[in-house]
PDB file of C-alpha atoms in Angstrom:
ATOM      1  CA  MET A   1     183.616 -97.753 121.565  1.00  0.00           C
ATOM      2  CA  SER A   2     181.315-100.704 121.473  1.00  0.00           C
ATOM      3  CA  GLN A   3     181.664-104.416 121.095  1.00  0.00           C
ATOM      4  CA  LEU A   4     180.478-107.021 118.693  1.00  0.00           C
ATOM      5  CA  THR A   5     179.994-110.606 119.834  1.00  0.00           C
ATOM      6  CA  ILE A   6     180.859-113.180 117.238  1.00  0.00           C
ATOM      7  CA  ALA A   7     180.832-116.919 117.913  1.00  0.00           C
ATOM      8  CA  GLY A   8     181.425-116.295 121.589  1.00  0.00           C
ATOM      9  CA  ASN A   9     184.282-113.852 121.006  1.00  0.00           C
ATOM     10  CA  THR A  10     184.000-110.127 121.370  1.00  0.00           C
ATOM     11  CA  VAL A  11     185.690-107.677 119.049  1.00  0.00           C
ATOM     12  CA  ASP A  12     185.981-103.918 119.606  1.00  0.00           C
ATOM     13  CA  VAL A  13     184.428-101.612 117.033  1.00  0.00           C
ATOM     14  CA  ASN A  14     184.249 -97.821 116.849  1.00  0.00           C
ATOM     15  CA  GLU A  15     181.014 -95.795 116.705  1.00  0.00           C
ATOM     16  CA  GLU A  16     180.829 -96.330 112.934  1.00  0.00           C
ATOM     17  CA  GLY A  17     181.233-100.075 113.242  1.00  0.00           C
ATOM     18  CA  TYR A  18     184.836-100.352 112.051  1.00  0.00           C
ATOM     19  CA  LEU A  19     187.156-102.763 113.860  1.00  0.00           C
ATOM     20  CA  ILE A  20     189.545-100.977 116.198  1.00  0.00           C
ATOM     21  CA  ASP A  21     192.118-103.764 116.244  1.00  0.00           C
ATOM     22  CA  THR A  22     192.534-105.347 112.806  1.00  0.00           C
ATOM     23  CA  THR A  23     194.177-108.419 114.333  1.00  0.00           C
ATOM     24  CA  GLN A  24     190.816-109.343 115.871  1.00  0.00           C
ATOM     25  CA  TRP A  25     189.524-109.976 112.345  1.00  0.00           C
ATOM     26  CA  THR A  26     188.498-113.475 111.332  1.00  0.00           C
ATOM     27  CA  GLU A  27     186.369-114.777 108.492  1.00  0.00           C
ATOM     28  CA  ASP A  28     183.497-115.137 110.962  1.00  0.00           C
ATOM     29  CA  VAL A  29     183.830-111.474 111.884  1.00  0.00           C
ATOM     30  CA  ALA A  30     183.685-110.621 108.170  1.00  0.00           C
ATOM     31  CA  GLN A  31     180.583-112.776 107.713  1.00  0.00           C
ATOM     32  CA  GLN A  32     178.796-111.083 110.594  1.00  0.00           C
ATOM     33  CA  ILE A  33     179.611-107.532 109.485  1.00  0.00           C
ATOM     34  CA  ALA A  34     178.674-108.430 105.897  1.00  0.00           C
ATOM     35  CA  GLN A  35     175.324-109.672 107.129  1.00  0.00           C
ATOM     36  CA  GLU A  36     174.698-106.279 108.744  1.00  0.00           C
ATOM     37  CA  GLU A  37     175.491-104.709 105.363  1.00  0.00           C
ATOM     38  CA  ASN A  38     173.187-107.192 103.610  1.00  0.00           C
ATOM     39  CA  ILE A  39     176.022-108.753 101.665  1.00  0.00           C
ATOM     40  CA  GLN A  40     176.375-112.498 101.196  1.00  0.00           C
ATOM     41  CA  LEU A  41     180.118-113.130 101.081  1.00  0.00           C
ATOM     42  CA  THR A  42     181.523-115.367  98.340  1.00  0.00           C
ATOM     43  CA  ASP A  43     185.080-116.418  97.470  1.00  0.00           C
ATOM     44  CA  ARG A  44     185.263-113.371  95.175  1.00  0.00           C
ATOM     45  CA  HIS A  45     184.488-111.111  98.113  1.00  0.00           C
ATOM     46  CA  PHE A  46     187.229-112.739 100.172  1.00  0.00           C
ATOM     47  CA  GLU A  47     189.777-112.242  97.377  1.00  0.00           C
ATOM     48  CA  VAL A  48     189.022-108.509  97.550  1.00  0.00           C
ATOM     49  CA  LEU A  49     189.015-108.465 101.351  1.00  0.00           C
ATOM     50  CA  ASN A  50     192.381-110.215 101.480  1.00  0.00           C
ATOM     51  CA  TYR A  51     193.813-107.726  98.983  1.00  0.00           C
ATOM     52  CA  LEU A  52     192.560-104.811 101.095  1.00  0.00           C
ATOM     53  CA  ARG A  53     193.983-106.326 104.265  1.00  0.00           C
ATOM     54  CA  ALA A  54     197.348-106.951 102.593  1.00  0.00           C
ATOM     55  CA  LYS A  55     197.505-103.335 101.360  1.00  0.00           C
ATOM     56  CA  HIS A  56     196.538-102.063 104.778  1.00  0.00           C
ATOM     57  CA  ASN A  57     199.312-104.116 106.383  1.00  0.00           C
ATOM     58  CA  GLU A  58     201.777-102.631 103.911  1.00  0.00           C
ATOM     59  CA  GLY A  59     200.613 -99.201 105.037  1.00  0.00           C
ATOM     60  CA  VAL A  60     199.292 -98.261 101.588  1.00  0.00           C
ATOM     61  CA  PRO A  61     196.232 -95.980 101.650  1.00  0.00           C
ATOM     62  CA  ILE A  62     193.386 -97.511  99.666  1.00  0.00           C
ATOM     63  CA  SER A  63     191.438 -95.758  96.925  1.00  0.00           C
ATOM     64  CA  ILE A  64     188.912 -96.854  94.310  1.00  0.00           C
ATOM     65  CA  ARG A  65     191.561 -96.250  91.654  1.00  0.00           C
ATOM     66  CA  LYS A  66     194.070 -98.562  93.370  1.00  0.00           C
ATOM     67  CA  VAL A  67     191.493-101.310  93.796  1.00  0.00           C
ATOM     68  CA  GLY A  68     190.604-100.952  90.110  1.00  0.00           C
ATOM     69  CA  LYS A  69     194.245-101.356  89.115  1.00  0.00           C
ATOM     70  CA  SER A  70     194.938-104.184  91.567  1.00  0.00           C
ATOM     71  CA  GLY A  71     194.289-106.948  89.068  1.00  0.00           C
ATOM     72  CA  VAL A  72     192.088-108.561  91.721  1.00  0.00           C
ATOM     73  CA  VAL A  73     188.865-106.848  90.729  1.00  0.00           C
ATOM     74  CA  ASP A  74     187.858-104.067  88.343  1.00  0.00           C
ATOM     75  CA  ILE A  75     185.844-101.057  89.472  1.00  0.00           C
ATOM     76  CA  LYS A  76     182.604-102.293  87.949  1.00  0.00           C
ATOM     77  CA  GLU A  77     182.772-105.608  89.777  1.00  0.00           C
ATOM     78  CA  PHE A  78     183.912-103.892  92.975  1.00  0.00           C
ATOM     79  CA  TYR A  79     180.705-101.816  92.983  1.00  0.00           C
ATOM     80  CA  LYS A  80     178.706-104.952  92.236  1.00  0.00           C
ATOM     81  CA  LEU A  81     180.276-106.966  95.064  1.00  0.00           C
ATOM     82  CA  PHE A  82     179.834-104.216  97.639  1.00  0.00           C
ATOM     83  CA  PRO A  83     176.867-102.127  96.462  1.00  0.00           C
ATOM     84  CA  GLY A  84     176.263 -98.678  97.943  1.00  0.00           C
ATOM     85  CA  GLY A  85     179.683 -97.364  98.904  1.00  0.00           C
ATOM     86  CA  PRO A  86     182.113-100.181  98.056  1.00  0.00           C
ATOM     87  CA  LEU A  87     185.278 -98.727  99.563  1.00  0.00           C
ATOM     88  CA  LYS A  88     183.721 -98.037 102.941  1.00  0.00           C
ATOM     89  CA  LYS A  89     181.742-101.260 103.107  1.00  0.00           C
ATOM     90  CA  SER A  90     184.593-103.497 101.997  1.00  0.00           C
ATOM     91  CA  SER A  91     186.967-101.802 104.450  1.00  0.00           C
ATOM     92  CA  ARG A  92     184.539-102.357 107.274  1.00  0.00           C
ATOM     93  CA  ILE A  93     184.073-106.020 106.359  1.00  0.00           C
ATOM     94  CA  ALA A  94     187.841-106.417 105.910  1.00  0.00           C
ATOM     95  CA  GLY A  95     188.323-105.134 109.439  1.00  0.00           C
ATOM     96  CA  ILE A  96     190.513-102.208 108.427  1.00  0.00           C
ATOM     97  CA  PRO A  97     189.948 -98.513 109.253  1.00  0.00           C
ATOM     98  CA  LYS A  98     187.509 -96.357 107.310  1.00  0.00           C
ATOM     99  CA  PRO A  99     189.254 -95.037 104.190  1.00  0.00           C
ATOM    100  CA  VAL A 100     190.005 -91.323 104.251  1.00  0.00           C
ATOM    101  CA  SER A 101     190.538 -90.850 100.523  1.00  0.00           C
ATOM    102  CA  CYS A 102     188.347 -88.396  98.575  1.00  0.00           C
ATOM    103  CA  VAL A 103     189.025 -90.219  95.329  1.00  0.00           C
TER     104      VAL A 103
ATOM    105  CA  MET B   1     155.627 -78.604 140.759  1.00  0.00           C
ATOM    106  CA  GLU B   2     157.779 -80.239 138.161  1.00  0.00           C
ATOM    107  CA  THR B   3     156.742 -80.002 134.561  1.00  0.00           C
ATOM    108  CA  VAL B   4     157.252 -83.050 132.486  1.00  0.00           C
ATOM    109  CA  LEU B   5     157.547 -82.668 128.771  1.00  0.00           C
ATOM    110  CA  GLU B   6     155.407 -85.401 127.353  1.00  0.00           C
ATOM    111  CA  ASN B   7     156.512 -84.842 123.823  1.00  0.00           C
ATOM    112  CA  LYS B   8     160.029 -84.083 122.773  1.00  0.00           C
ATOM    113  CA  PRO B   9     160.479 -80.931 120.705  1.00  0.00           C
ATOM    114  CA  VAL B  10     159.622 -81.443 117.048  1.00  0.00           C
ATOM    115  CA  VAL B  11     163.177 -80.611 115.993  1.00  0.00           C
ATOM    116  CA  ASP B  12     164.432 -83.801 117.622  1.00  0.00           C
ATOM    117  CA  GLN B  13     161.944 -85.916 115.788  1.00  0.00           C
ATOM    118  CA  GLN B  14     162.827 -84.584 112.391  1.00  0.00           C
ATOM    119  CA  GLU B  15     164.049 -87.324 110.174  1.00  0.00           C
ATOM    120  CA  LYS B  16     167.338 -87.058 108.418  1.00  0.00           C
ATOM    121  CA  LYS B  17     166.827 -86.636 104.707  1.00  0.00           C
ATOM    122  CA  PRO B  18     169.994 -87.905 103.081  1.00  0.00           C
ATOM    123  CA  VAL B  19     171.135 -86.865  99.609  1.00  0.00           C
ATOM    124  CA  LYS B  20     170.456 -89.843  97.377  1.00  0.00           C
ATOM    125  CA  LYS B  21     171.375 -88.490  94.006  1.00  0.00           C
ATOM    126  CA  VAL B  22     173.431 -85.680  92.515  1.00  0.00           C
ATOM    127  CA  LEU B  23     173.538 -84.073  89.114  1.00  0.00           C
ATOM    128  CA  VAL B  24     176.825 -82.256  88.633  1.00  0.00           C
ATOM    129  CA  ILE B  25     176.807 -79.645  85.885  1.00  0.00           C
ATOM    130  CA  CYS B  26     180.217 -78.573  84.656  1.00  0.00           C
ATOM    131  CA  ALA B  27     180.248 -75.439  82.515  1.00  0.00           C
ATOM    132  CA  ARG B  28     183.940 -74.664  82.886  1.00  0.00           C
ATOM    133  CA  GLY B  29     186.972 -75.979  81.086  1.00  0.00           C
ATOM    134  CA  THR B  30     189.715 -75.015  83.519  1.00  0.00           C
ATOM    135  CA  LEU B  31     191.612 -77.785  85.252  1.00  0.00           C
ATOM    136  CA  GLU B  32     190.506 -76.964  88.787  1.00  0.00           C
ATOM    137  CA  ASP B  33     186.832 -76.553  87.936  1.00  0.00           C
ATOM    138  CA  VAL B  34     186.677 -79.799  85.998  1.00  0.00           C
ATOM    139  CA  TYR B  35     188.383 -81.649  88.841  1.00  0.00           C
ATOM    140  CA  ALA B  36     185.979 -80.136  91.355  1.00  0.00           C
ATOM    141  CA  ALA B  37     183.087 -81.521  89.320  1.00  0.00           C
ATOM    142  CA  LEU B  38     184.727 -84.936  88.861  1.00  0.00           C
ATOM    143  CA  ILE B  39     185.619 -85.306  92.521  1.00  0.00           C
ATOM    144  CA  MET B  40     182.116 -84.381  93.673  1.00  0.00           C
ATOM    145  CA  ALA B  41     180.464 -86.824  91.257  1.00  0.00           C
ATOM    146  CA  ASN B  42     182.880 -89.632  92.076  1.00  0.00           C
ATOM    147  CA  GLY B  43     182.634 -88.879  95.792  1.00  0.00           C
ATOM    148  CA  ALA B  44     178.861 -89.258  95.583  1.00  0.00           C
ATOM    149  CA  LEU B  45     179.224 -92.674  93.925  1.00  0.00           C
ATOM    150  CA  MET B  46     181.712 -93.726  96.590  1.00  0.00           C
ATOM    151  CA  GLU B  47     179.124 -92.867  99.231  1.00  0.00           C
ATOM    152  CA  GLY B  48     176.570 -95.057  97.522  1.00  0.00           C
ATOM    153  CA  MET B  49     174.626 -92.220  95.893  1.00  0.00           C
ATOM    154  CA  GLU B  50     173.598 -91.987  92.281  1.00  0.00           C
ATOM    155  CA  ALA B  51     175.601 -89.498  90.223  1.00  0.00           C
ATOM    156  CA  LYS B  52     175.109 -87.963  86.789  1.00  0.00           C
ATOM    157  CA  MET B  53     177.244 -85.406  85.036  1.00  0.00           C
ATOM    158  CA  PHE B  54     176.271 -82.826  82.436  1.00  0.00           C
ATOM    159  CA  PHE B  55     179.009 -80.979  80.566  1.00  0.00           C
ATOM    160  CA  THR B  56     178.208 -77.729  78.808  1.00  0.00           C
ATOM    161  CA  PHE B  57     180.040 -74.824  77.172  1.00  0.00           C
ATOM    162  CA  PHE B  58     183.756 -74.923  77.960  1.00  0.00           C
ATOM    163  CA  GLY B  59     183.102 -77.883  80.206  1.00  0.00           C
ATOM    164  CA  LEU B  60     182.837 -79.866  76.969  1.00  0.00           C
ATOM    165  CA  ASP B  61     186.640 -79.693  76.740  1.00  0.00           C
ATOM    166  CA  ALA B  62     186.771 -82.188  79.607  1.00  0.00           C
ATOM    167  CA  ILE B  63     184.919 -84.802  77.571  1.00  0.00           C
ATOM    168  CA  THR B  64     186.407 -83.990  74.156  1.00  0.00           C
ATOM    169  CA  LYS B  65     188.845 -86.756  73.169  1.00  0.00           C
ATOM    170  CA  VAL B  66     191.710 -84.528  72.060  1.00  0.00           C
ATOM    171  CA  LYS B  67     191.390 -82.094  74.946  1.00  0.00           C
ATOM    172  CA  SER B  68     190.388 -83.935  78.118  1.00  0.00           C
ATOM    173  CA  ASP B  69     193.919 -84.636  79.343  1.00  0.00           C
ATOM    174  CA  HIS B  70     195.271 -81.246  78.290  1.00  0.00           C
ATOM    175  CA  LEU B  71     193.223 -78.852  80.397  1.00  0.00           C
ATOM    176  CA  HIS B  72     194.897 -75.760  81.803  1.00  0.00           C
ATOM    177  CA  THR B  73     194.586 -73.665  84.891  1.00  0.00           C
ATOM    178  CA  ALA B  74     194.396 -69.894  84.399  1.00  0.00           C
ATOM    179  CA  THR B  75     197.571 -68.018  85.323  1.00  0.00           C
ATOM    180  CA  VAL B  76     196.098 -64.655  84.315  1.00  0.00           C
ATOM    181  CA  GLY B  77     192.946 -63.282  85.879  1.00  0.00           C
ATOM    182  CA  ASN B  78     193.284 -65.733  88.738  1.00  0.00           C
ATOM    183  CA  PRO B  79     194.309 -63.745  91.831  1.00  0.00           C
ATOM    184  CA  ALA B  80     194.604 -66.903  93.936  1.00  0.00           C
ATOM    185  CA  PHE B  81     197.321 -68.281  91.672  1.00  0.00           C
ATOM    186  CA  MET B  82     200.782 -67.431  93.093  1.00  0.00           C
ATOM    187  CA  ARG B  83     199.654 -64.116  94.512  1.00  0.00           C
ATOM    188  CA  ASN B  84     203.132 -62.584  94.463  1.00  0.00           C
ATOM    189  CA  LEU B  85     203.553 -63.247  90.767  1.00  0.00           C
ATOM    190  CA  PRO B  86     203.056 -60.168  88.567  1.00  0.00           C
ATOM    191  CA  THR B  87     200.112 -60.707  86.207  1.00  0.00           C
ATOM    192  CA  MET B  88     202.338 -59.913  83.201  1.00  0.00           C
ATOM    193  CA  ILE B  89     204.581 -62.900  84.012  1.00  0.00           C
ATOM    194  CA  GLY B  90     201.552 -65.164  84.165  1.00  0.00           C
ATOM    195  CA  GLY B  91     200.816 -64.094  80.609  1.00  0.00           C
ATOM    196  CA  LEU B  92     204.195 -65.097  79.166  1.00  0.00           C
ATOM    197  CA  PRO B  93     204.049 -67.730  76.416  1.00  0.00           C
ATOM    198  CA  GLY B  94     204.159 -71.236  77.842  1.00  0.00           C
ATOM    199  CA  PHE B  95     203.679 -70.122  81.418  1.00  0.00           C
ATOM    200  CA  GLU B  96     200.143 -71.425  81.679  1.00  0.00           C
ATOM    201  CA  ALA B  97     201.162 -74.812  80.245  1.00  0.00           C
ATOM    202  CA  LEU B  98     204.058 -75.049  82.697  1.00  0.00           C
ATOM    203  CA  ALA B  99     201.894 -74.168  85.683  1.00  0.00           C
ATOM    204  CA  SER B 100     199.254 -76.674  84.573  1.00  0.00           C
ATOM    205  CA  THR B 101     201.825 -79.453  84.188  1.00  0.00           C
ATOM    206  CA  MET B 102     203.148 -78.730  87.667  1.00  0.00           C
ATOM    207  CA  MET B 103     199.665 -78.815  89.112  1.00  0.00           C
ATOM    208  CA  LYS B 104     198.953 -82.171  87.416  1.00  0.00           C
ATOM    209  CA  LYS B 105     202.177 -83.586  88.881  1.00  0.00           C
ATOM    210  CA  GLU B 106     201.066 -82.590  92.363  1.00  0.00           C
ATOM    211  CA  MET B 107     197.684 -84.210  91.808  1.00  0.00           C
ATOM    212  CA  ASP B 108     199.290 -87.403  90.554  1.00  0.00           C
ATOM    213  CA  LYS B 109     201.186 -87.607  93.848  1.00  0.00           C
ATOM    214  CA  LEU B 110     197.816 -87.639  95.616  1.00  0.00           C
ATOM    215  CA  ASP B 111     196.680 -90.520  93.395  1.00  0.00           C
ATOM    216  CA  ILE B 112     194.215 -88.297  91.525  1.00  0.00           C
ATOM    217  CA  PRO B 113     193.795 -89.747  88.025  1.00  0.00           C
ATOM    218  CA  GLU B 114     193.970 -87.828  84.751  1.00  0.00           C
ATOM    219  CA  VAL B 115     190.668 -86.453  83.499  1.00  0.00           C
ATOM    220  CA  SER B 116     190.056 -89.221  80.939  1.00  0.00           C
ATOM    221  CA  GLU B 117     190.834 -91.948  83.487  1.00  0.00           C
ATOM    222  CA  PHE B 118     188.668 -90.211  86.078  1.00  0.00           C
ATOM    223  CA  LEU B 119     185.751 -90.253  83.647  1.00  0.00           C
ATOM    224  CA  GLU B 120     186.348 -93.966  83.010  1.00  0.00           C
ATOM    225  CA  ILE B 121     186.266 -94.575  86.771  1.00  0.00           C
ATOM    226  CA  ILE B 122     183.017 -92.625  87.129  1.00  0.00           C
ATOM    227  CA  ASP B 123     181.484 -94.572  84.248  1.00  0.00           C
ATOM    228  CA  ALA B 124     182.612 -97.922  85.687  1.00  0.00           C
ATOM    229  CA  SER B 125     181.229 -96.888  89.083  1.00  0.00           C
ATOM    230  CA  GLY B 126     177.759 -96.500  87.615  1.00  0.00           C
ATOM    231  CA  GLY B 127     177.856 -92.745  87.001  1.00  0.00           C
ATOM    232  CA  GLU B 128     176.414 -91.336  83.793  1.00  0.00           C
ATOM    233  CA  ILE B 129     178.018 -88.691  81.604  1.00  0.00           C
ATOM    234  CA  TYR B 130     176.098 -86.402  79.241  1.00  0.00           C
ATOM    235  CA  ALA B 131     176.954 -83.532  76.916  1.00  0.00           C
ATOM    236  CA  CYS B 132     174.903 -80.401  76.233  1.00  0.00           C
ATOM    237  CA  LYS B 133     173.347 -80.326  72.777  1.00  0.00           C
ATOM    238  CA  LEU B 134     173.357 -76.552  72.372  1.00  0.00           C
ATOM    239  CA  ALA B 135     177.024 -76.236  73.334  1.00  0.00           C
ATOM    240  CA  ALA B 136     178.008 -79.231  71.190  1.00  0.00           C
ATOM    241  CA  ASP B 137     176.252 -77.642  68.205  1.00  0.00           C
ATOM    242  CA  MET B 138     177.958 -74.333  68.906  1.00  0.00           C
ATOM    243  CA  PHE B 139     181.435 -75.886  69.049  1.00  0.00           C
ATOM    244  CA  HIS B 140     180.624 -78.228  66.108  1.00  0.00           C
ATOM    245  CA  LEU B 141     181.194 -81.357  68.167  1.00  0.00           C
ATOM    246  CA  ASN B 142     179.673 -84.741  67.337  1.00  0.00           C
ATOM    247  CA  LYS B 143     179.393 -87.844  69.482  1.00  0.00           C
ATOM    248  CA  GLU B 144     182.566 -89.181  67.788  1.00  0.00           C
ATOM    249  CA  ASP B 145     184.550 -86.179  69.047  1.00  0.00           C
ATOM    250  CA  LEU B 146     183.578 -86.967  72.601  1.00  0.00           C
ATOM    251  CA  ILE B 147     185.014 -89.667  74.852  1.00  0.00           C
ATOM    252  CA  ASP B 148     183.366 -93.104  74.675  1.00  0.00           C
ATOM    253  CA  GLU B 149     181.862 -92.803  78.158  1.00  0.00           C
ATOM    254  CA  VAL B 150     179.484 -90.027  77.034  1.00  0.00           C
ATOM    255  CA  LYS B 151     176.040 -91.598  77.051  1.00  0.00           C
ATOM    256  CA  ASP B 152     174.268 -89.007  74.986  1.00  0.00           C
ATOM    257  CA  ILE B 153     174.086 -85.411  73.817  1.00  0.00           C
ATOM    258  CA  ILE B 154     170.960 -83.980  75.407  1.00  0.00           C
ATOM    259  CA  THR B 155     168.873 -80.816  75.771  1.00  0.00           C
ATOM    260  CA  VAL B 156     168.453 -78.786  78.925  1.00  0.00           C
ATOM    261  CA  GLY B 157     165.020 -80.354  79.413  1.00  0.00           C
ATOM    262  CA  ASP B 158     166.507 -83.841  79.341  1.00  0.00           C
ATOM    263  CA  MET B 159     169.124 -82.648  81.800  1.00  0.00           C
ATOM    264  CA  TYR B 160     166.496 -81.661  84.368  1.00  0.00           C
ATOM    265  CA  ALA B 161     164.880 -85.066  83.933  1.00  0.00           C
ATOM    266  CA  LEU B 162     168.203 -86.595  85.033  1.00  0.00           C
ATOM    267  CA  ALA B 163     167.788 -84.918  88.412  1.00  0.00           C
ATOM    268  CA  GLU B 164     164.299 -86.294  89.031  1.00  0.00           C
ATOM    269  CA  GLY B 165     163.515 -88.025  92.276  1.00  0.00           C
ATOM    270  CA  GLU B 166     163.517 -87.566  96.026  1.00  0.00           C
ATOM    271  CA  GLY B 167     166.741 -86.538  97.748  1.00  0.00           C
ATOM    272  CA  SER B 168     168.182 -85.251  94.485  1.00  0.00           C
ATOM    273  CA  GLN B 169     170.558 -82.286  94.295  1.00  0.00           C
ATOM    274  CA  ILE B 170     171.947 -80.253  91.420  1.00  0.00           C
ATOM    275  CA  ILE B 171     175.503 -78.946  91.732  1.00  0.00           C
ATOM    276  CA  PHE B 172     176.725 -76.313  89.301  1.00  0.00           C
ATOM    277  CA  VAL B 173     180.398 -75.746  88.617  1.00  0.00           C
TER     278      VAL B 173
END
């Protein structure tokens, strides 16, 4: 376990950089992690992140297919918003655990 | 006297060479083989790799409009399928269709899309789908017979060109 310092606050992350406690997530945390991933967050990104967080809170496992059918974003745009592994990157930025889905 | 190793062993210094790109060749038309190919290609895209798919011979069924969502799994000549089932039963009319429907239901529970939807997802994710020219000629298939996501019908030479580049791997199903 390691820690990430954001605006004076520390949040706990695992060895892969995913937040351990999702309640520690703030928009600043998202901004900082996104910067590490070389992503400049826009309102569109936050719409996706909020969707992912809502699904996670409902206990629904997330997959590319579900995101594509969410009505929030289609698969093409999802890949464009979070290039190079969208599901993993967006989950990390959204402060939820690494997805375990193979599809 | 103590010996100090000035240089670490070479093994430790070896750089990781990640897979950057995959070309998945699918030559089979059975449900499980097609899904194996689809899942590996899609999985590569999900990991941020490039992925291309090449369908040949019976694999063309997976990208043929009228067939892609009606693939079957073999109930005869497949010893791993219900091993206590006598082979003769597996050969009864309709048995293969029934077994295939049941398998698809199980996959749906796991949120695995149908073949045509899976191909749409792969296409939308930046993957590229190609058909084999020789096999298409042999089965008398034109571009119109194939699903819209098929980019082109290409030769084996063109196929190898798809796999060009560093960190590229070819997977054959």
